[in-house]
XYZ file of C-alpha atoms in Angstrom:
746
model
C 0.209 0.257 0.048
C 3.325 2.182 0.056
C 4.469 1.694 -2.468
C 1.268 2.196 -4.679
C 0.788 5.220 -2.882
C 5.054 6.489 -3.127
C 3.409 5.821 -6.945
C 1.002 7.928 -7.104
C 2.133 11.316 -5.539
C 5.653 10.547 -7.931
C 3.538 10.542 -10.846
C 1.495 12.988 -9.374
C 3.802 15.177 -9.022
C 5.051 14.609 -12.328
C 2.143 15.771 -14.173
C 0.805 18.532 -11.783
C 4.450 19.655 -12.887
C 2.505 20.727 -16.090
C -0.341 22.229 -13.458
C -4.134 20.502 -15.757
C -6.797 20.799 -13.785
C -7.792 17.610 -15.896
C -5.628 15.604 -15.567
C -5.228 16.638 -11.355
C -9.687 16.376 -11.121
C -9.251 12.564 -12.541
C -5.812 11.822 -10.160
C -7.937 13.355 -7.547
C -10.725 11.375 -7.194
C -8.515 7.962 -8.367
C -7.481 8.940 -5.029
C -9.147 11.410 -2.737
C -6.211 10.943 -0.306
C -3.968 12.988 -1.963
C -3.645 16.663 -1.894
C -3.087 18.585 -5.098
C -1.884 22.411 -4.763
C -1.507 24.157 -7.616
C 1.465 25.334 -8.911
C 0.780 29.562 -9.287
C 2.456 31.837 -6.927
C 2.222 35.298 -7.899
C 5.360 37.865 -9.429
C 7.933 38.591 -6.978
C 9.202 41.527 -7.228
C 13.109 41.627 -8.397
C 14.647 43.595 -4.397
C 12.538 41.197 -2.647
C 11.240 44.776 -1.291
C 7.260 45.143 0.284
C 4.531 45.401 -1.794
C 3.880 48.961 -0.421
C 6.839 49.860 -1.208
C 5.930 50.657 -4.905
C 2.451 52.546 -3.892
C 3.701 56.515 -3.776
C 0.943 58.395 -1.797
C -0.593 61.083 -2.814
C -1.150 64.844 -1.660
C -4.362 65.356 0.094
C -5.397 68.657 0.274
C -6.792 70.114 3.457
C -10.451 71.813 3.151
C -10.315 75.266 2.524
C -14.059 76.250 4.076
C -13.263 78.757 6.365
C -15.944 78.131 8.277
C -14.862 76.021 11.240
C -18.047 74.206 12.243
C -16.587 71.994 14.713
C -15.053 75.106 16.914
C -18.610 75.895 17.168
C -20.368 73.025 18.116
C -17.506 71.749 20.325
C -14.656 74.853 20.801
C -11.767 74.638 19.680
C -8.599 71.811 19.573
C -5.582 71.470 21.952
C -2.790 71.331 19.812
C -0.846 69.033 22.147
C -4.180 67.064 23.385
C -4.463 66.100 19.790
C -1.001 64.557 19.441
C -0.881 62.536 22.829
C -4.497 60.902 21.116
C -3.556 60.992 17.964
C 0.333 59.026 19.674
C -2.163 56.368 21.355
C -4.184 55.630 18.493
C -1.093 54.553 16.384
C 0.294 52.430 18.740
C -3.608 50.860 19.421
C -3.972 46.910 18.380
C -6.752 47.108 17.911
C -6.180 49.558 15.461
C -3.106 48.138 14.203
C -5.499 44.512 13.501
C -8.033 46.926 11.545
C -5.536 48.496 9.391
C -4.361 45.509 8.230
C -7.253 43.964 7.630
C -8.158 46.597 4.860
C -4.587 46.565 3.289
C -2.227 48.566 5.521
C 0.568 46.826 6.406
C 3.414 48.050 8.020
C 5.278 50.322 5.483
C 1.648 52.441 4.292
C 0.749 52.199 8.416
C 3.256 54.090 8.940
C 3.272 56.735 6.505
C -0.255 56.960 6.237
C -0.508 57.727 10.245
C 2.436 60.395 9.769
C 0.370 62.098 7.077
C -2.908 62.229 9.452
C -1.399 63.351 12.444
C -0.024 66.427 10.300
C -3.187 66.575 8.730
C -4.696 67.134 12.548
C -2.278 69.067 13.863
C -1.512 71.363 10.878
C -5.169 71.910 9.599
C -6.551 75.145 10.996
C -9.833 73.692 9.859
C -11.097 69.764 10.696
C -14.299 68.326 9.734
C -16.035 68.499 11.710
C -17.089 64.675 12.055
C -14.132 64.654 12.941
C -13.203 67.834 15.079
C -15.902 66.031 17.018
C -14.944 63.237 17.978
C -10.872 64.117 18.661
C -12.638 67.034 21.460
C -14.660 63.492 22.680
C -12.469 61.673 23.084
C -9.740 64.669 24.546
C -13.030 65.243 26.798
C -12.720 61.307 28.110
C -16.152 60.562 26.394
C -14.841 58.588 22.911
C -13.501 55.762 22.420
C -9.799 55.889 20.688
C -11.027 53.354 17.769
C -13.676 56.097 16.701
C -10.897 57.512 15.004
C -10.714 54.493 12.727
C -12.650 55.467 10.240
C -11.691 58.908 9.740
C -7.710 57.705 9.550
C -8.883 55.377 7.024
C -10.500 57.142 4.972
C -7.255 60.039 4.856
C -5.400 56.248 3.801
C -7.021 56.106 1.471
C -7.742 59.159 -0.135
C -3.143 59.090 0.192
C -3.343 55.327 -1.568
C -5.991 54.952 -3.995
C -5.444 51.275 -4.666
C -6.664 50.232 -0.574
C -10.068 50.912 -2.462
C -9.394 49.003 -5.935
C -6.709 46.290 -5.104
C -9.203 43.598 -5.710
C -9.780 44.599 -9.170
C -6.081 45.340 -9.794
C -5.302 41.542 -8.889
C -8.084 40.981 -12.042
C -6.877 42.607 -13.759
C -3.253 40.868 -13.795
C -4.211 37.724 -13.574
C -3.207 35.942 -16.336
C -2.636 32.403 -15.758
C -5.253 31.691 -18.265
C -3.927 33.419 -21.288
C -5.574 30.892 -24.088
C -9.031 32.655 -23.048
C -7.183 36.430 -23.615
C -7.964 35.052 -27.522
C -12.015 34.275 -28.644
C -11.260 33.822 -31.725
C -8.573 31.591 -31.865
C -11.088 29.245 -29.287
C -13.207 28.914 -31.480
C -11.445 27.332 -34.261
C -10.089 23.827 -34.577
C -6.991 24.338 -35.221
C -3.970 22.259 -35.787
C -0.904 22.607 -34.997
C 2.289 20.963 -36.464
C 5.968 21.406 -35.953
C 8.509 20.852 -37.609
C 11.699 20.210 -36.010
C 14.834 20.390 -36.790
C 18.054 22.010 -36.870
C 19.448 24.941 -39.493
C 20.377 24.116 -42.982
C 17.151 20.730 -42.727
C 14.057 21.762 -45.138
C 11.825 22.409 -41.692
C 10.768 26.057 -42.545
C 11.065 25.102 -47.014
C 8.051 22.547 -46.028
C 5.520 25.516 -44.171
C 6.461 27.901 -46.693
C 5.662 25.057 -49.870
C 1.860 24.896 -47.502
C 1.652 28.673 -47.519
C 1.920 29.254 -50.538
C -0.716 26.333 -51.826
C -3.206 27.477 -48.675
C -5.964 29.430 -49.795
C -4.932 32.463 -47.453
C -1.879 32.815 -44.636
C 0.124 33.755 -43.080
C 4.168 34.338 -42.249
C 5.260 35.403 -38.050
C 9.495 35.883 -38.596
C 11.519 37.133 -35.784
C 13.515 39.679 -38.331
C 11.905 41.983 -40.679
C 14.461 40.604 -43.119
C 13.260 37.053 -43.233
C 9.285 38.461 -44.163
C 10.806 40.565 -47.114
C 12.622 37.244 -48.307
C 9.798 35.232 -48.016
C 7.580 38.317 -49.450
C 9.723 38.481 -52.224
C 9.733 35.298 -53.375
C 5.554 34.765 -52.567
C 5.750 37.255 -55.279
C 7.992 36.009 -57.358
C 5.690 32.541 -57.249
C 2.812 34.190 -58.809
C 0.802 34.494 -55.569
C 0.576 37.684 -54.334
C 1.732 38.624 -50.205
C 2.002 41.918 -48.607
C 4.632 42.992 -46.815
C 3.520 44.282 -42.768
C 6.494 45.260 -40.151
C 6.888 47.408 -37.800
C 8.602 50.206 -40.014
C 7.125 48.902 -43.459
C 3.835 48.032 -45.393
C 4.277 47.115 -48.990
C 0.767 46.019 -51.159
C 1.097 43.420 -53.926
C -1.373 44.772 -55.095
C -2.406 48.315 -53.187
C -4.306 49.006 -49.343
C -7.771 48.887 -50.581
C -7.264 44.871 -51.508
C -4.868 43.853 -49.612
C -3.235 40.049 -50.713
C -4.295 36.793 -48.898
C -0.802 36.171 -48.266
C 0.666 38.242 -45.998
C 4.358 38.456 -44.633
C 4.967 40.167 -41.115
C 7.260 40.495 -38.461
C 6.251 38.178 -35.727
C 5.225 41.397 -33.340
C 2.563 42.912 -36.006
C 0.977 38.937 -36.816
C -2.949 39.597 -36.624
C -5.344 37.898 -34.693
C -8.469 39.879 -35.661
C -8.019 38.059 -39.334
C -8.985 34.749 -40.068
C -5.798 32.443 -42.229
C -6.161 28.907 -43.982
C -2.244 28.755 -42.804
C -0.082 30.480 -40.244
C 3.221 29.880 -40.686
C 4.959 31.064 -36.798
C 9.333 30.767 -37.486
C 12.080 30.219 -34.665
C 8.896 28.832 -32.500
C 11.948 28.256 -29.942
C 12.206 32.675 -29.447
C 9.361 31.580 -27.396
C 11.780 31.446 -24.253
C 13.545 34.979 -25.406
C 13.622 37.459 -22.013
C 12.796 40.667 -24.361
C 10.522 39.775 -26.831
C 9.242 35.628 -26.275
C 5.679 37.706 -25.369
C 4.928 37.749 -29.281
C 5.791 34.729 -30.250
C 3.131 33.688 -26.797
C 0.254 35.787 -28.057
C 1.181 33.814 -31.909
C 0.953 30.396 -31.159
C -2.131 31.444 -28.372
C -4.214 34.151 -31.578
C -3.581 33.405 -34.851
C -6.862 32.096 -36.163
C -5.891 29.404 -39.008
C -7.299 26.273 -39.342
C -3.845 24.407 -39.629
C -0.801 26.565 -37.933
C 2.913 25.326 -38.733
C 5.544 26.025 -36.806
C 9.156 25.899 -37.035
C 12.345 25.420 -35.317
C 14.557 23.603 -32.686
C 13.229 20.062 -31.146
C 13.833 21.853 -27.670
C 10.459 23.554 -28.324
C 8.321 20.900 -28.109
C 7.718 19.936 -25.169
C 6.863 23.374 -24.070
C 4.123 23.317 -27.293
C 2.625 20.853 -26.186
C 2.087 21.728 -22.143
C 1.059 24.614 -23.548
C -1.876 23.453 -26.590
C -2.826 21.121 -23.192
C -4.062 23.856 -21.933
C -5.818 25.043 -25.492
C -7.379 21.005 -26.066
C -5.541 21.409 -29.268
C -2.849 17.825 -30.304
C 0.579 18.783 -31.615
C 1.420 16.490 -34.575
C 5.453 17.009 -35.094
C 8.269 16.491 -38.377
C 11.206 15.473 -37.874
C 14.005 16.819 -40.477
C 17.497 15.950 -40.096
C 20.176 18.060 -41.988
C 20.234 18.156 -45.356
C 24.461 18.768 -46.148
C 27.277 17.307 -43.971
C 28.785 19.646 -41.125
C 32.608 18.508 -40.360
C 34.638 19.426 -37.101
C 37.268 20.476 -38.257
C 40.303 19.466 -35.037
C 42.837 22.484 -35.436
C 41.876 26.020 -34.851
C 41.782 28.514 -37.372
C 45.234 30.209 -34.940
C 45.645 33.264 -37.823
C 44.147 35.106 -40.642
C 46.507 34.663 -42.936
C 44.685 31.181 -43.012
C 41.416 31.669 -43.969
C 39.911 30.598 -47.236
C 37.247 31.434 -50.123
C 33.883 30.432 -48.804
C 35.277 31.047 -45.161
C 32.812 33.327 -42.226
C 35.028 34.146 -39.045
C 31.960 34.798 -36.006
C 32.916 37.933 -33.810
C 30.587 38.902 -31.484
C 30.822 42.897 -31.040
C 31.575 45.224 -33.532
C 35.174 45.829 -32.318
C 36.206 42.879 -33.307
C 34.033 42.996 -36.987
C 36.200 46.068 -37.653
C 39.672 44.452 -36.259
C 39.455 41.545 -38.252
C 38.154 42.687 -41.676
C 41.073 45.477 -41.460
C 43.241 42.270 -40.491
C 42.758 40.675 -43.424
C 41.969 43.157 -46.239
C 45.716 44.563 -44.968
C 46.269 40.385 -46.350
C 45.176 42.062 -49.731
C 41.850 40.041 -49.482
C 38.447 41.891 -49.985
C 35.908 41.295 -46.925
C 31.961 41.740 -47.410
C 31.491 43.063 -43.119
C 27.512 42.184 -42.140
C 26.546 42.590 -38.355
C 22.769 43.538 -36.737
C 23.069 47.679 -36.802
C 22.962 47.780 -40.578
C 20.308 48.941 -41.688
C 18.292 45.531 -43.868
C 19.444 47.193 -47.254
C 23.082 47.114 -46.784
C 23.280 43.399 -44.931
C 21.807 42.290 -48.350
C 24.447 44.568 -50.615
C 26.875 42.690 -47.892
C 25.210 39.307 -48.387
C 24.678 39.338 -52.348
C 28.547 39.792 -53.062
C 29.584 37.426 -50.549
C 27.126 34.567 -52.646
C 28.778 35.931 -55.429
C 30.866 33.062 -57.846
C 32.154 35.779 -59.920
C 32.784 38.439 -56.847
C 36.332 39.106 -56.022
C 34.476 39.195 -51.657
C 35.668 35.359 -50.482
C 35.573 35.605 -46.944
C 33.196 36.939 -44.994
C 32.840 38.972 -41.370
C 30.160 38.797 -39.373
C 28.280 38.830 -35.695
C 26.008 36.413 -34.656
C 23.623 38.297 -37.412
C 23.437 35.522 -39.831
C 22.153 33.424 -37.406
C 19.202 33.777 -38.758
C 17.721 36.036 -41.838
C 19.970 36.192 -44.387
C 20.465 33.428 -47.300
C 23.934 32.723 -47.476
C 26.848 30.146 -49.136
C 29.719 29.547 -46.368
C 31.746 26.405 -46.767
C 33.337 27.393 -42.540
C 32.529 28.939 -40.069
C 35.192 30.521 -37.624
C 34.210 31.068 -34.471
C 36.723 34.248 -33.659
C 35.615 33.885 -29.745
C 33.079 32.047 -28.373
C 31.872 34.888 -25.214
C 28.992 37.295 -25.516
C 27.030 40.087 -23.854
C 24.368 37.824 -22.058
C 21.407 39.135 -20.745
C 20.547 37.027 -17.427
C 17.049 36.446 -16.135
C 17.042 39.863 -14.280
C 17.566 42.248 -17.240
C 21.439 42.540 -16.566
C 24.291 42.132 -19.241
C 26.925 40.103 -18.758
C 29.601 38.131 -20.519
C 29.619 34.792 -20.801
C 29.853 31.980 -22.752
C 26.753 30.893 -26.037
C 24.870 28.989 -25.580
C 24.169 25.437 -26.607
C 21.625 26.220 -28.986
C 23.467 29.804 -30.226
C 26.622 27.552 -31.579
C 24.257 24.667 -32.954
C 22.110 28.073 -34.728
C 25.445 29.520 -36.526
C 27.812 26.349 -36.749
C 24.584 25.215 -38.604
C 25.154 27.910 -41.517
C 28.002 25.988 -42.849
C 27.325 24.368 -45.758
C 23.963 24.749 -47.980
C 21.741 22.416 -49.522
C 21.487 22.273 -53.829
C 24.889 25.540 -53.346
C 28.286 25.316 -53.950
C 29.397 24.196 -50.605
C 27.950 20.775 -49.892
C 29.411 20.065 -47.236
C 29.777 22.695 -43.887
C 33.222 22.791 -41.847
C 33.210 24.743 -38.253
C 36.382 25.774 -36.219
C 37.063 28.278 -33.543
C 40.453 31.202 -34.830
C 41.615 30.401 -30.676
C 43.032 26.945 -29.506
C 41.930 27.205 -26.894
C 38.513 26.681 -27.748
C 38.429 24.012 -30.518
C 37.604 21.603 -27.408
C 34.901 24.262 -25.680
C 33.061 24.355 -29.153
C 33.591 20.992 -29.510
C 31.430 20.067 -26.423
C 28.815 22.699 -27.584
C 27.800 20.864 -30.649
C 27.526 17.621 -29.694
C 24.951 18.703 -26.988
C 21.349 19.300 -27.619
C 19.815 22.663 -27.472
C 18.410 22.627 -22.828
C 15.227 21.944 -23.817
C 12.561 25.165 -23.565
C 10.605 25.080 -19.641
C 8.825 28.449 -19.577
C 7.377 31.245 -22.864
C 7.554 35.240 -22.217
C 4.323 36.872 -20.803
C 3.132 41.194 -22.271
C 0.667 43.026 -20.097
C -1.147 44.400 -23.306
C -2.090 48.065 -22.977
C -5.402 47.329 -22.851
C -4.638 46.151 -19.018
C -2.327 48.428 -18.258
C -5.166 51.159 -19.354
C -7.371 49.893 -15.901
C -4.514 50.105 -14.173
C -4.174 54.024 -15.087
C -8.231 53.598 -14.798
C -7.529 52.698 -11.000
C -4.310 54.746 -9.848
C -4.625 57.892 -12.229
C -1.436 59.385 -10.380
C 1.229 57.283 -10.880
C 3.755 56.961 -13.690
C 3.477 54.997 -16.795
C 7.017 52.921 -14.895
C 5.097 52.691 -11.742
C 1.662 50.846 -13.340
C 3.976 48.044 -14.713
C 6.014 47.527 -11.115
C 2.996 47.104 -9.961
C 1.358 44.774 -12.374
C 4.061 42.738 -12.316
C 3.647 42.605 -8.430
C 0.411 41.605 -8.239
C -0.146 40.111 -11.494
C -0.523 35.743 -10.519
C 0.769 33.319 -13.463
C 1.970 30.291 -13.784
C 5.539 29.444 -13.749
C 4.980 25.664 -14.537
C 4.452 27.666 -18.486
C 5.050 31.010 -18.403
C 7.462 34.570 -17.137
C 7.300 38.079 -17.617
C 9.065 39.507 -20.415
C 11.951 41.558 -19.375
C 9.695 46.168 -19.478
C 13.151 47.216 -18.339
C 13.868 49.640 -22.023
C 10.019 49.979 -21.525
C 10.379 51.198 -18.232
C 13.536 53.571 -19.688
C 11.398 54.876 -22.053
C 8.060 55.759 -20.086
C 10.084 57.735 -17.874
C 12.472 59.180 -20.175
C 8.844 60.324 -21.174
C 6.899 61.164 -18.206
C 7.886 65.091 -17.919
C 5.386 65.627 -21.388
C 1.650 65.337 -21.448
C 0.878 62.155 -23.753
C -2.568 60.582 -23.477
C -2.077 56.813 -21.884
C -2.185 54.568 -25.430
C -0.299 57.133 -27.172
C 2.835 57.325 -24.181
C 2.511 53.206 -24.333
C 2.551 53.685 -27.751
C 5.790 55.287 -27.742
C 7.658 52.787 -24.218
C 6.656 50.049 -27.333
C 9.067 52.022 -29.909
C 12.785 49.845 -30.834
C 14.669 52.188 -29.315
C 17.886 51.418 -28.270
C 18.862 53.374 -25.093
C 22.496 52.692 -25.804
C 22.211 55.499 -28.489
C 22.237 58.587 -27.323
C 20.191 59.343 -30.395
C 17.586 57.814 -31.126
C 16.972 58.200 -27.517
C 17.072 62.096 -28.078
C 15.148 61.639 -31.072
C 12.440 60.566 -29.060
C 11.858 62.888 -26.860
C 11.058 65.407 -29.742
C 9.605 62.703 -31.578
C 7.036 63.046 -28.881
C 7.413 66.813 -27.735
C 6.074 66.614 -32.127
C 2.766 64.474 -30.714
C 2.519 66.407 -27.097
C 2.073 70.072 -29.294
C -0.079 67.643 -32.009
C 2.814 69.207 -35.123
C 3.593 67.995 -37.459
C 6.777 65.808 -37.594
C 7.648 66.699 -41.599
C 9.967 66.304 -44.242
C 11.762 69.676 -43.575
C 12.003 69.374 -39.783
C 13.308 65.880 -39.532
C 15.989 66.576 -41.979
C 17.194 69.545 -39.295
C 16.925 66.906 -36.364
C 19.502 64.795 -38.185
C 21.851 67.310 -39.810
C 20.520 65.750 -43.401
C 22.429 65.643 -45.929
C 24.857 63.294 -44.674
C 28.440 62.926 -45.788
C 30.348 59.592 -47.089
C 31.999 58.583 -43.491
C 35.234 58.996 -42.706
C 35.995 56.801 -39.856
C 34.580 54.371 -37.844
C 32.707 56.630 -35.324
C 30.940 58.484 -38.464
C 30.103 55.231 -39.586
C 28.749 54.887 -36.629
C 26.354 58.090 -36.231
C 24.712 57.173 -39.540
C 23.768 54.435 -38.331
C 21.910 55.851 -35.700
C 20.504 58.537 -37.650
C 18.996 55.139 -39.963
C 17.645 53.959 -36.884
C 15.933 57.552 -36.545
C 14.229 56.969 -39.580
C 12.933 53.870 -39.164
C 11.499 54.593 -35.742
C 10.207 58.027 -38.258
C 8.059 54.678 -40.588
C 7.483 52.633 -37.731
C 5.070 55.833 -35.818
C 4.155 56.968 -38.968
C 2.415 53.573 -39.095
C 0.546 53.651 -35.820
C 0.017 58.185 -35.547
C -0.352 59.339 -38.974
C -1.412 62.373 -38.019
C 1.841 63.646 -36.419
C 4.071 61.545 -39.375
C 2.810 62.339 -42.212
C 6.136 61.845 -45.010
C 6.692 58.034 -44.980
C 7.910 58.133 -47.900
C 9.861 60.486 -48.041
C 11.639 59.011 -45.251
C 11.579 56.019 -47.127
C 13.727 57.584 -50.300
C 16.432 59.227 -46.975
C 17.204 55.771 -45.601
C 17.165 55.045 -49.682
C 20.502 57.049 -49.750
C 21.388 57.074 -46.992
C 22.022 53.172 -46.986
C 23.975 53.458 -50.445
C 26.288 56.598 -48.083
C 26.054 53.688 -45.356
C 27.817 50.685 -47.457
C 29.706 52.731 -49.021
C 30.901 53.331 -46.097
C 31.355 49.943 -45.034
C 33.278 49.367 -48.615
C 36.085 51.189 -47.609
C 35.900 50.145 -44.015
C 40.049 49.774 -44.668
C 39.899 53.607 -44.831
C 38.249 53.887 -41.590
C 39.848 52.259 -39.549
C 43.336 53.594 -40.141
C 41.031 57.503 -40.013
C 39.454 55.704 -36.970
C 43.391 55.055 -34.946
C 45.404 58.285 -36.041
C 41.892 60.151 -33.831
C 42.303 57.620 -30.921
C 45.677 59.445 -30.292
C 44.717 63.255 -30.541
C 41.691 61.497 -27.244
C 41.584 63.067 -24.113
C 42.704 60.693 -21.937
C 40.835 62.586 -18.727
C 37.418 61.994 -20.514
C 38.204 58.033 -21.474
C 39.195 57.246 -17.704
C 35.995 58.905 -16.830
C 33.400 57.282 -18.869
C 35.678 53.504 -17.594
C 34.446 54.779 -14.110
C 31.476 55.227 -15.492
C 30.741 51.471 -16.892
C 32.872 50.581 -14.380
C 29.789 51.139 -11.520
C 27.639 49.307 -13.818
C 29.514 46.097 -14.976
C 31.016 45.823 -11.663
C 30.296 41.663 -10.696
C 29.068 40.785 -13.940
C 32.801 39.896 -15.736
C 35.890 41.712 -15.473
C 35.524 45.346 -17.090
C 37.613 44.367 -19.217
C 36.134 42.652 -20.844
C 32.589 43.901 -21.425
C 34.430 46.734 -22.849
C 36.284 44.437 -25.053
C 33.467 42.951 -26.121
C 30.988 46.205 -26.066
C 33.018 47.309 -29.111
C 34.532 50.984 -26.605
C 37.736 49.439 -25.886
C 40.420 47.322 -28.202
C 42.861 45.153 -26.650
C 45.656 47.413 -27.675
C 43.938 50.758 -26.305
C 43.386 47.972 -22.829
C 47.339 47.808 -22.551
C 48.150 51.326 -23.157
C 45.970 52.551 -20.243
C 47.043 49.650 -18.218
C 50.543 51.456 -18.692
C 49.337 54.317 -18.431
C 46.743 53.891 -14.803
C 50.972 52.721 -13.583
C 52.561 55.432 -13.905
C 49.319 57.440 -12.353
C 49.285 55.294 -9.607
C 53.514 55.337 -9.062
C 52.667 58.208 -9.069
C 49.667 59.175 -7.031
C 51.591 56.437 -3.976
C 55.166 58.775 -4.457
C 52.839 61.792 -3.785
C 50.609 60.138 -0.174
C 53.998 58.631 1.186
C 54.752 62.404 0.319
C 52.119 63.886 1.913
C 51.792 61.681 4.856
C 55.671 62.416 5.825
C 55.292 65.920 6.425
C 52.161 65.171 8.804
C 54.149 62.949 10.395
C 57.129 65.071 10.202
C 54.259 68.255 12.033
C 53.064 66.069 14.537
C 56.401 65.395 15.960
C 57.803 69.428 15.745
C 54.360 70.247 17.759
């Protein structure tokens, strides 16, 4: 009997991990003695600070009525007696117990009591009923607890959430995301998971079904991928529209959209019905920043068939989520179409690069350093990294893929992992360390994940192209054993999917807490929200809150404020942040951001870059134009010149591409410019970054990986700091000796 109970307990634990209410109900009937608890808990605040610390007090206005009715009825109150009464009230155990029942924890009770005491003492005129109660207590004719209703009324004015805490909890109940999408739940959907590694043909088969359907939607992780699918469909006779955050392109026109649409996953329309939906790179459902978009697409797209493409590491989480929607998952597994070989020797020297090689770096600075070194060897290099404009990336990819081109070597970041069709013979990892965002939203340096290693290495070799077999190795010999271990493993199983508060939820929060800033509303939402932690997590919202705080002082309607906070802004680039502020001000003043206004802000026309710094600034300008387009599709009245801005982007794309072609000259100009920099300014920047990156890997690793420092610069700085340290030490010793001599003389 004991053994059977133990087995039942183990089975129960495994099943209840997924919080399946149907299964737990069935097991409860089989064995009523076993207790079940639903694995749902409230999201804890990052700092483990009490919930009450998130609620900001509101100033309570005193009664401005000149007529003191209370004084006329009972006489003037003695302030000293009032202080004693309120001290007794604050220490009364019955009062404390009542306060807890009404949601006043110790923090809020103390703050509200301080405010109430100040209010009673400073006010020239108190409400008549409160005045009379205090007078009765002073004359021993009333009980100290009689004050509580008036204190509670004041506390609710000071902390409005006390009136609506239950409503706030209901709004932030995220335990059943499937029910947010009634159109999808009304359909009997067929879920097909195409699982396989890179270069296995999984997406190809899903797209074949997409193009043969009467209607369909393709959801991709990047606008480049969505654009590629759109072009392919139209070229094969299936009219297809393109919808991304920054661009809308129609096969016919906006009045008669095509039955097929390729979009970035965030732009998926969950109000339309489709025959087939394809959600690409479904494993990104675990992404700490964007995972919510894949969860939304998976649960919300109303299609007869939903085709998911991605790593087999996502199979389990997809099955678990579909269990809650009552849908089954058909799994189609694919194997790699071409052979991938891990070489037994590292590259060791850039002189050993060969045609078809791609050197993968994890910082823009490494990209510039490596490409410059290779070009010095007389070999032409194509360059691809994340912040390049899409047109430049495509042009660089085309140059590298062209068998007749002289650009036989590619230097790229992990941006090549998805989104570009590249004909690579060999992948060479220049390093296996990269900046990593942890679950707390903090940046550190760590080894690349198994998933990243497999995805990037898998880009070597291309079925049906010139390189049937792919090769992979490292630049440093000491990295090769680690790479082999990474590639021998399977990606870690994905256990949870991302969620994100919607604009409607935050709008309801603002209705109950009208004086709270948007970033504070987000903090309160996260602290109060309840979700099934075995299936879901709340995505990192630090960027959202950063923008919310940045534009808090600008008067905007909440819905528009939320839109601005969702805008694609890299908060590490001052130019884009300052332009977002200007865009928000234009909207606030209801003044159109015209093309003339925009050109003035970005100092148009730009010059061809003469240094790496110039190139980086132009990339920032391109992001500013992208941001304008993103806003123009959401606020067309204030951002009316989208077509003109697209023309500017086309011109800027060509200028940046010209700069990339001359990357060696840019690198030389940059190195010359570094010699003239003020070293104290550099030291100041390094100190600021040290504060940020302390305890997250070494400062030098952080700066080098982020492209802010080169190894050569680091050595130079070490020498200079060592010299300065010695000088400072000598000055300190001299001062100490002088001080001791003074003491001796005295």
